[in-house]
Short mmCIF file of C-alpha atoms in Angstrom, two decimals:
data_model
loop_
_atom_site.label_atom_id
_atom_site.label_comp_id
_atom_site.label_asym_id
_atom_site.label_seq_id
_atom_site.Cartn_x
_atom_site.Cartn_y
_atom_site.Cartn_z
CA UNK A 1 -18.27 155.64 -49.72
CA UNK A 2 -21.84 156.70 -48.71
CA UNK A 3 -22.63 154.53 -45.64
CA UNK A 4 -23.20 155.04 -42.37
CA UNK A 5 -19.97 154.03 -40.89
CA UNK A 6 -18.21 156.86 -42.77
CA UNK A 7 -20.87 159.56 -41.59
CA UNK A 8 -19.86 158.33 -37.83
CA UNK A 9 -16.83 159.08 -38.45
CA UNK A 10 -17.59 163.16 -39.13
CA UNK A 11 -19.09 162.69 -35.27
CA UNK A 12 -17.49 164.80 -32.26
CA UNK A 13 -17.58 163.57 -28.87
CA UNK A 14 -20.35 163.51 -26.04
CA UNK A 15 -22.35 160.39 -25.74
CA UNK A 16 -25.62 158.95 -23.29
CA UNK A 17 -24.78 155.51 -21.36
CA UNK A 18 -26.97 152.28 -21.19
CA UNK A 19 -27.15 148.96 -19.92
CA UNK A 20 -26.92 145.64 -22.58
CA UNK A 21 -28.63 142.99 -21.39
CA UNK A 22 -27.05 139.29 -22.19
CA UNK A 23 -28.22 137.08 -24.77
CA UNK A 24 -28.02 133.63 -25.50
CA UNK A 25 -27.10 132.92 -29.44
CA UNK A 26 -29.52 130.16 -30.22
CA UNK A 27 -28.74 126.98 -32.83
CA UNK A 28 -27.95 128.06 -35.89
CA UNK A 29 -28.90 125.86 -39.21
CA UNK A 30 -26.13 124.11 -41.10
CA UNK A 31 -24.63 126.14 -43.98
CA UNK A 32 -21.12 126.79 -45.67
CA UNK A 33 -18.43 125.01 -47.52
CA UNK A 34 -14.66 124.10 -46.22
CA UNK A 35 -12.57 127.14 -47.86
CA UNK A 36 -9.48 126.60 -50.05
CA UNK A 37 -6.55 129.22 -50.40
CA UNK A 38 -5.80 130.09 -53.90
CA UNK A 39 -4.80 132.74 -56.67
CA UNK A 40 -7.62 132.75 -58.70
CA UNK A 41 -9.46 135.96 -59.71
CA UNK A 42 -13.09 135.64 -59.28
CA UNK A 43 -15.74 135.78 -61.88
CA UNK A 44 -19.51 136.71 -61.00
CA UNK A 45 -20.56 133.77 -59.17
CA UNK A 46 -23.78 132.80 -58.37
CA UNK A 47 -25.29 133.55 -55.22
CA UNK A 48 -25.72 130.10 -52.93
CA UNK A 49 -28.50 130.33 -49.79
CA UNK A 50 -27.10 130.10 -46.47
CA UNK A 51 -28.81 127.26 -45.66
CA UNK A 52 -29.00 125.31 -48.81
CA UNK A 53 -27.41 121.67 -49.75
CA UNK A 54 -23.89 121.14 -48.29
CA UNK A 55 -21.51 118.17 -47.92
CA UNK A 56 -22.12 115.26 -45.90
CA UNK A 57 -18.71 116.89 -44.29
CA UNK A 58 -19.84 119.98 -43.24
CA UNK A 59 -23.34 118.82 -41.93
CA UNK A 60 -21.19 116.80 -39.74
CA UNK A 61 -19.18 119.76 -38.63
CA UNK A 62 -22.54 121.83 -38.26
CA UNK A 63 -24.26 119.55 -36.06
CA UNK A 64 -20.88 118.94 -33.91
CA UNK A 65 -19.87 122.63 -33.00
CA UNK A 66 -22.11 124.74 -31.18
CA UNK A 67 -23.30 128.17 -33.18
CA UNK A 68 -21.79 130.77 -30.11
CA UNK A 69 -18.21 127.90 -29.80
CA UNK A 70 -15.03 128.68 -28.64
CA UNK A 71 -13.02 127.33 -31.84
CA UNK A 72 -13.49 130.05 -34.84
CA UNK A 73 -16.61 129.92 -36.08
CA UNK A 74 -19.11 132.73 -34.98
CA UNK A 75 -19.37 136.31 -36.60
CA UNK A 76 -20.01 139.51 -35.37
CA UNK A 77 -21.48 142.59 -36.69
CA UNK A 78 -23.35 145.55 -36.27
CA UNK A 79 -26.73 145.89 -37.94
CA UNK A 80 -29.57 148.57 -38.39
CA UNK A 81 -32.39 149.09 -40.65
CA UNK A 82 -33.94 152.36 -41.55
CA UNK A 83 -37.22 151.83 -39.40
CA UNK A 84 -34.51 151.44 -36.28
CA UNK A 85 -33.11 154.37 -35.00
CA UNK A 86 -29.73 152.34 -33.03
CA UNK A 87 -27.77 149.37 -34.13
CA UNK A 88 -26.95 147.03 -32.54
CA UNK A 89 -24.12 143.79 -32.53
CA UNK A 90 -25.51 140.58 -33.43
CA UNK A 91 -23.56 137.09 -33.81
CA UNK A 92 -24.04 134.35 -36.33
CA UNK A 93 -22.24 131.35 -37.06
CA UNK A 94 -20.06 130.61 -40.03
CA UNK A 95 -22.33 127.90 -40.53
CA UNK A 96 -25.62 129.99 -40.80
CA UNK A 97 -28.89 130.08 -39.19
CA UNK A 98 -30.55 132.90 -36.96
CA UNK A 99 -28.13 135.93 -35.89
CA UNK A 100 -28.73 136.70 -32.13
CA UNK A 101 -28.97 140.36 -30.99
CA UNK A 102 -26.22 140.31 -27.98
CA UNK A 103 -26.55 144.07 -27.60
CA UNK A 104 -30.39 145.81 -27.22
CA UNK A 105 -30.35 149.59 -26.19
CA UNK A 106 -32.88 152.88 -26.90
CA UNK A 107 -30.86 155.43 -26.84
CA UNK A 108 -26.99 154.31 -28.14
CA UNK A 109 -25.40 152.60 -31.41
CA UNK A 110 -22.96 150.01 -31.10
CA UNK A 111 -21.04 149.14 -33.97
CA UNK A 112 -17.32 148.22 -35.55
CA UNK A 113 -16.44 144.95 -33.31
CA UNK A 114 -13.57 143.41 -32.95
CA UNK A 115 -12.98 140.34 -31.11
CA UNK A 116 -10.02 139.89 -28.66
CA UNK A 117 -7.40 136.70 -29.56
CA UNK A 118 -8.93 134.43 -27.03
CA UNK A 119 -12.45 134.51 -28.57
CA UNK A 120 -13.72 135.44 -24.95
CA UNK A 121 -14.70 139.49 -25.22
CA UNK A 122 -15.30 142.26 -28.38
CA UNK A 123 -14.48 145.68 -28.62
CA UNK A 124 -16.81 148.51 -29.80
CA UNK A 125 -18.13 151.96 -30.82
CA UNK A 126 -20.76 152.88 -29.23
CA UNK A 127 -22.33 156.52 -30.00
CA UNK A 128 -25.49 158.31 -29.38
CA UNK A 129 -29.00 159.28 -31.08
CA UNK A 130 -27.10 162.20 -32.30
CA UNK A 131 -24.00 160.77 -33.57
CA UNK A 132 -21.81 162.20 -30.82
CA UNK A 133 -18.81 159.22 -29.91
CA UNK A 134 -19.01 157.79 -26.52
CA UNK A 135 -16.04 155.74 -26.92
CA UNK A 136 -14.43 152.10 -27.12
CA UNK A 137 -15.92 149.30 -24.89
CA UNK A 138 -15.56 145.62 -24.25
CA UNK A 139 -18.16 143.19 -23.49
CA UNK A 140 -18.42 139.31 -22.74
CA UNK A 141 -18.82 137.37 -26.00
CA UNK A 142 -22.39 136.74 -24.49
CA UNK A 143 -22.79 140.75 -24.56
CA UNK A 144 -22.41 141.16 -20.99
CA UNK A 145 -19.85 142.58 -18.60
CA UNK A 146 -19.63 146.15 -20.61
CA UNK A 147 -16.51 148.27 -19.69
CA UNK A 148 -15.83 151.54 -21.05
CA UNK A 149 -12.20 151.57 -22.68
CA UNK A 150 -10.78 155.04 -20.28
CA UNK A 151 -9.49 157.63 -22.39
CA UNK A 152 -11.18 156.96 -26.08
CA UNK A 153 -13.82 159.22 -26.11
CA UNK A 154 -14.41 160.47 -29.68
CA UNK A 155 -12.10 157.02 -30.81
CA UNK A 156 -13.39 154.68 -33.53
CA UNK A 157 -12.04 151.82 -35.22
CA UNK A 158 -11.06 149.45 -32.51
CA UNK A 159 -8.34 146.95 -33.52
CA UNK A 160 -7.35 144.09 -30.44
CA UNK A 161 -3.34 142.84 -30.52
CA UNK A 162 -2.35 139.50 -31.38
CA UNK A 163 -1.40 138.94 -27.52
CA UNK A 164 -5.06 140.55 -26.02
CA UNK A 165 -2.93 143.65 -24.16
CA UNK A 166 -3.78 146.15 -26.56
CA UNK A 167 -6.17 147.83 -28.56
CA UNK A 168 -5.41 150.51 -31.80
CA UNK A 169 -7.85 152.77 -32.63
CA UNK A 170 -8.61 156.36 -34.75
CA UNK A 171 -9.25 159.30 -33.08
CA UNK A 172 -9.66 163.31 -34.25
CA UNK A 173 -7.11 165.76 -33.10
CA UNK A 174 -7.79 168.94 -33.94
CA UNK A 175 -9.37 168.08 -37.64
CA UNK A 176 -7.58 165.08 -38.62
CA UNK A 177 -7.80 161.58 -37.74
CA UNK A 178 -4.73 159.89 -36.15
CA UNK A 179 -3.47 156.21 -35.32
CA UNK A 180 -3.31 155.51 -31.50
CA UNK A 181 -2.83 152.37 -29.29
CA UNK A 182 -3.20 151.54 -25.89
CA UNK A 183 -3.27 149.16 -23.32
CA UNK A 184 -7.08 147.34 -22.44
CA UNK A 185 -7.54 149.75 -19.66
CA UNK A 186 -6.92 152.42 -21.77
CA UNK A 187 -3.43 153.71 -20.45
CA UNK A 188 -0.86 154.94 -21.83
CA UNK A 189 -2.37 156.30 -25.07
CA UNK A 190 0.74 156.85 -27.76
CA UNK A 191 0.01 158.37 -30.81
CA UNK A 192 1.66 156.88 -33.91
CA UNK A 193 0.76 159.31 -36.73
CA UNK A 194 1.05 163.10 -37.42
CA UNK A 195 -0.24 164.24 -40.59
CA UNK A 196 -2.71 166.76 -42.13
CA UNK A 197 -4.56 163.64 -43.40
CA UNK A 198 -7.13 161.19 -41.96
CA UNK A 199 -5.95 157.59 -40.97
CA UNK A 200 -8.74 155.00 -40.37
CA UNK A 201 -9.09 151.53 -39.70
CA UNK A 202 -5.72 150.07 -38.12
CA UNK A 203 -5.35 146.06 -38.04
CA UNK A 204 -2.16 144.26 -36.17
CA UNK A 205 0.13 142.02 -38.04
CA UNK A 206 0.60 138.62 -36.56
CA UNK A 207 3.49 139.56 -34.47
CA UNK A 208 2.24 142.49 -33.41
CA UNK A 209 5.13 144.55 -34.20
CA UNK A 210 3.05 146.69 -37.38
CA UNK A 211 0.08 148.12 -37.63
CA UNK A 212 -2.09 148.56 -41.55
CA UNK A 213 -4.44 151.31 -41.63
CA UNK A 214 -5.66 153.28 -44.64
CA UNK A 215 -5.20 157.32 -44.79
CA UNK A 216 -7.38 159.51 -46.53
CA UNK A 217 -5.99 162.60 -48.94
CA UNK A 218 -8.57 165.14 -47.52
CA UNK A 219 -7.84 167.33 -50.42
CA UNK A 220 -8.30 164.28 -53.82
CA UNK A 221 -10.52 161.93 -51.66
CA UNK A 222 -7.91 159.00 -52.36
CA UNK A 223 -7.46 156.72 -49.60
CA UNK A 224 -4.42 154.27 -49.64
CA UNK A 225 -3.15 151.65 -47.35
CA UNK A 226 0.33 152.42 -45.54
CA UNK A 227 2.23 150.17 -43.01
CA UNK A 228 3.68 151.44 -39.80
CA UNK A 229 6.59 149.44 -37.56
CA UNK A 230 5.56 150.10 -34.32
CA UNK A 231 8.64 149.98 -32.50
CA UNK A 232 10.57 153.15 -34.81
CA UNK A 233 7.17 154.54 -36.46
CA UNK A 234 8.82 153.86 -39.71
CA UNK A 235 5.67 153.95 -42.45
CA UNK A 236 5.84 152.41 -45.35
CA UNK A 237 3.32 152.65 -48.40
CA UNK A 238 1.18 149.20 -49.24
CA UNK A 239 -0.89 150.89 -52.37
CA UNK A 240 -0.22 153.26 -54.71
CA UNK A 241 -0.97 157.47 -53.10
CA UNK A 242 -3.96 157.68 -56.03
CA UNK A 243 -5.97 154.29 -55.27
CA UNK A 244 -9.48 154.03 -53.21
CA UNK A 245 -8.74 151.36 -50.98
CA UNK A 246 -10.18 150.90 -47.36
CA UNK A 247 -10.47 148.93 -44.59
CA UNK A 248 -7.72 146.55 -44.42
CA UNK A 249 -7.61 143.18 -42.59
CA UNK A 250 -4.32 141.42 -42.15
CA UNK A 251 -4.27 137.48 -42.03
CA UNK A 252 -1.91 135.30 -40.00
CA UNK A 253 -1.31 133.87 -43.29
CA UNK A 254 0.55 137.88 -43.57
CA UNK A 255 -1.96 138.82 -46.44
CA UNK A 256 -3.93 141.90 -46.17
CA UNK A 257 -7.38 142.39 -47.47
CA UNK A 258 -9.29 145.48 -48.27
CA UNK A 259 -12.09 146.89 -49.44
CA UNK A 260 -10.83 148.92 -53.30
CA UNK A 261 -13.36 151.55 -55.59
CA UNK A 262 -11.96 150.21 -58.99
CA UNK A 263 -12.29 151.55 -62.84
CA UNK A 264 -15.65 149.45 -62.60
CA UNK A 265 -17.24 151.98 -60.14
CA UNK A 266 -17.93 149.18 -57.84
CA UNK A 267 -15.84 148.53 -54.68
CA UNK A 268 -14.51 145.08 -54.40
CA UNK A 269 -12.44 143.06 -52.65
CA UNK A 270 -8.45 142.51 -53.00
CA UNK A 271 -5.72 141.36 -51.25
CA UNK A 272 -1.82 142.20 -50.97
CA UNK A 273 1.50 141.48 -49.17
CA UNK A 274 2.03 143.54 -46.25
CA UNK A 275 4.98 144.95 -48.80
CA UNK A 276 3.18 146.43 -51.44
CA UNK A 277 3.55 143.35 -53.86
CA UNK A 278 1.37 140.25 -55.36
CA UNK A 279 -2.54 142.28 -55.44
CA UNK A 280 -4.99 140.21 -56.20
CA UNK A 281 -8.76 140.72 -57.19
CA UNK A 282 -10.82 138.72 -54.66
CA UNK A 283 -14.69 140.04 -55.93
CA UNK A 284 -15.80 141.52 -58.96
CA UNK A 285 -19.62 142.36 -60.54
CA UNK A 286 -22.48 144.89 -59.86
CA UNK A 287 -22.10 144.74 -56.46
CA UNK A 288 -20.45 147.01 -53.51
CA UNK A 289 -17.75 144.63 -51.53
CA UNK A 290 -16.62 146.03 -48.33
CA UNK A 291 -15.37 145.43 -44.37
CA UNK A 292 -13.74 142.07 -45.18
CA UNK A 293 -12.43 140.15 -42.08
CA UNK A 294 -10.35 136.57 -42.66
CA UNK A 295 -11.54 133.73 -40.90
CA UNK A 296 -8.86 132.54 -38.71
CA UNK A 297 -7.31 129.77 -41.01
CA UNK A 298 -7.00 132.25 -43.39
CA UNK A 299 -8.75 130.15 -46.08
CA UNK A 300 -12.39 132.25 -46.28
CA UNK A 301 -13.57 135.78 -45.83
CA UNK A 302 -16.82 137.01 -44.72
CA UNK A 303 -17.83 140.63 -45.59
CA UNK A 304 -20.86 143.26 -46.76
CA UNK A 305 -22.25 142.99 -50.00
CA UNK A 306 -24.66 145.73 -50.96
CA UNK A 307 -26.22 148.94 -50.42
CA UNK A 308 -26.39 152.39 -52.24
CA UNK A 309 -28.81 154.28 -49.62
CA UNK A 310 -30.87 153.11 -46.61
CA UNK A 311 -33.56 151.41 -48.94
CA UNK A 312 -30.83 149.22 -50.23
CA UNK A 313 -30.01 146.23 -48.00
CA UNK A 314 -26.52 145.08 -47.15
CA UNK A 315 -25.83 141.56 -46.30
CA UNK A 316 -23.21 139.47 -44.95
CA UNK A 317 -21.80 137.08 -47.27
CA UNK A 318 -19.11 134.40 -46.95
CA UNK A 319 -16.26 133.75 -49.90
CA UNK A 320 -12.77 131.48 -50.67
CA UNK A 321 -9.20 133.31 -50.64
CA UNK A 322 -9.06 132.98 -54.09
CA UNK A 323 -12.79 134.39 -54.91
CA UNK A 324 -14.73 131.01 -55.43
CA UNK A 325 -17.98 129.88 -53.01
CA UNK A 326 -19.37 133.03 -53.40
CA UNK A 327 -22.60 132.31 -50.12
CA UNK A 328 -24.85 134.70 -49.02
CA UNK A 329 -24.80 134.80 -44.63
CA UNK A 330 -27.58 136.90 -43.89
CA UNK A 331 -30.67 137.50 -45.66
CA UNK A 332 -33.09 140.40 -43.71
CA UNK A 333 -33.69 143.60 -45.52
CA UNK A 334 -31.49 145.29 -42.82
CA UNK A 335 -27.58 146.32 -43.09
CA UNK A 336 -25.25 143.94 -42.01
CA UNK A 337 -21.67 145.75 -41.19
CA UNK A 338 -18.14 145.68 -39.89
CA UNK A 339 -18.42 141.95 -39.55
CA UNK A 340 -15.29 140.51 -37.54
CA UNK A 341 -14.52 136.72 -37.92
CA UNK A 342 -13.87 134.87 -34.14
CA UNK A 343 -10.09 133.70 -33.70
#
C-alpha cells in the first residue's frame, strides 16, 4: 500500500506545536440513500453524484438535520493535495454538500480521526513538516479545545472505547509496532502485544472487552487481522497468516470490515465475524477500496476510493452493507482519508 498514511507510519518522534482555530461546518446539500443490510456481493456499480436526485424521504431528512448534528450523520477525515504541504481534518455530512476545514495549521499534519462515543470530541495524529510524530490529541467536534493525549509521542492509530475512557493506539518499540491503550489523559499506558511484527490499526468491539487490529509479517509483507481479549491478552486469528488485509472497523452489529489486496490486484472491501467465519466481498472493480468506517446503524459504509500516486485523487465515497448504492462523497482533486463515521 503506497499512500501516505503508511509512509507516516516509518516516522520517529519529535514534532512542532500549533494552534487550530474553530470552524463552523456550513449547510451541506441533500445527498444519499437510506442503507439496507444484506449479503450480497457487489458488482461494479455505477458511480451516483453526491448531490444528485434522491427520495422525497431523504430530502426530508436532509433539510431536517443539521450538516455538523449530534445524531450520526457527519464524517471526518483528513485531506491533502500535492500543492499542500499539511493536511488537515475536514467534516462533511452523510448527506453531502461542502466539507468544512475544522483544523488549519502551517507547519503540522493532522490526520487518522476518530470520534469519541458521544459524538462531542475526535482523536488525532498530528506530525510535522518532516514526518516526525507529535502524538495523539483531542479536539471539540468544532476543532477547538486541542489537548495533547500525555504519553503518545511517536503513537498513531487512535481508536476511542465504546464507554469514551479510553483510547488504543500503535506505537514503535524498539523496531516494531505494538498495540497499547490508555486512559483519555493518557495514563496508565499497558501494552497488549509483544512480537517481532508490526500491529496497526486497533478498533474496540462493542463491549469493549476486544480489541481488532491487523499485524504485518515484516519479513512476506502479509498483513492479517487477529483479535485480542483484553482482559487475558488471549489473541486469536480473524484471517488467514498469508492474506493482505488492513484496517479493520468493527460494527455494533459485531461485523468487522477491512480494507483486503485480492487476486485482482485491487484492494477492496470485505467484511467478517469477529471469529474468523462468514467473509464477504463488499467492493470489487478497477478501483483501490480502503479505510472503511460503519455508520453507526451499521447499515452503510463510507470509505476512500482511489489513488496510485499523488497525481491520482482519492475520494470519499458512501456504500450499503451488502455492496449496493455505490455514491461518490467528495469530489475535489485532493485525497480524502481515514474517514471516521460520527456515533
Amino acid at each position: 500500500m503506497h499512500d501516505r498514511a503508511l509512509l507516516r507510519r516509518a516516522a520517529v518522534a519529535a514534532a512542532a506545536l500549533a494552534v487550530t482555530a474553530p470552524l463552523t461546518l456550513c449547510a451541506a446539500g441533500a445527498a444519499g440513500a437510506a442503507g439496507a443490510a444484506g449479503t450480497a456481493v457487489t458488482s461494479g456499480t455505477a458511480v451516483v453524484s453526491g448531490t444528485s436526485g434522491t427520495s422525497g424521504a431523504v430530502e426530508a431528512e436532509a433539510a431536517a438535520v443539521p450538516a455538523w448534528s449530534t445524531i450520526g450523520r457527519t464524517i471526518v477525515f483528513a485531506r491533502y493535495d500535492a500543492a499542500e504541504p499539511v493536511e488537515d481534518l475536514y467534516g462533511i455530512s452523510s448527506l453531502g454538500g461542502t466539507p468544512v476545514r475544522l483544523t488549519h495549521t502551517p507547519d503540522v499534519s493532522d490526520v487518522m480521526p476518530s470520534w469519541s462515543p458521544d459524538g462531542t470530541r475526535v482523536a488525532f495524529l498530528r506530525y510535522s513538516l518532516d514526518g516526525t510524530i507529535d502524538g495523539i490529541w483531542t479536539m471539540k467536534a468544532s476543532g477547538d479545545d486541542l489537548k495533547p493525549v500525555p504519553g503518545t509521542k511517536d503513537a498513531s492509530d487512535p481508536a476511542w472505547s465504546p464507554d469514551g475512557t479510553r483510547i488504543a493506539y500503535s506505537r514503535p518499540v524498539d523496531s516494531q509496532h505494538e498495540i497499547y491503550v490508555a486512559d483519555v489523559d493518557g495514563t496508565p499506558a499497558t501494552r497488549l502485544t509483544t512480537t517481532p511484527e508490526d500491529e496497526f490499526h486497533p478498533t474496540w468491539s462493542p463491549d469493549g472487552k476486544n480489541l481488532a487490529f491487523s499485524r504485518v509479517d515484516t519479513t512476506s509483507g502479509n498483513s492479517r487481522l487477529l483479535r485480542i481479549e483484553l482482559s487475558t491478552l488471549t489473541q486469536t486469528p480473524i484471517t488467514l497468516a498469508f492474506s493482505h488485509d488492513w484496517t479493520p472497523d468493527w460494527s455494533r452489529g459485531n461485523r468487522i470490515v477491512f480494507s483486503r489486496l485480492d487476486s485482482t490486484g485491487f484492494t477492496h472491501l470485505y467484511d467478517i465475524r469477529p471469529d474468523g467465519s462468514g467473509v464477504r466481498q463488499i467492493t470489487s472493480g478497477q478501483a483501490n477500496d480502503k479505510f472503511p468506517s460503519w455508520s453507526p446503524d451499521g447499515r452503510r459504509l463510507v470509505f476512500t476510493r482511489g489513488g496510485t500516486d499523488d497525481a491520482d485523487p482519492e475520494h470519499l465515497f458512501l456504500v450499503r452493507a451488502d455492496g449496493t448504492g455505490l455514491k461518490q462523497l467528495t469530489k475535489t482533486a485532493s485525497h480524502d482519508l481515514e474517514a471516521d463515521w460520527r456515533p
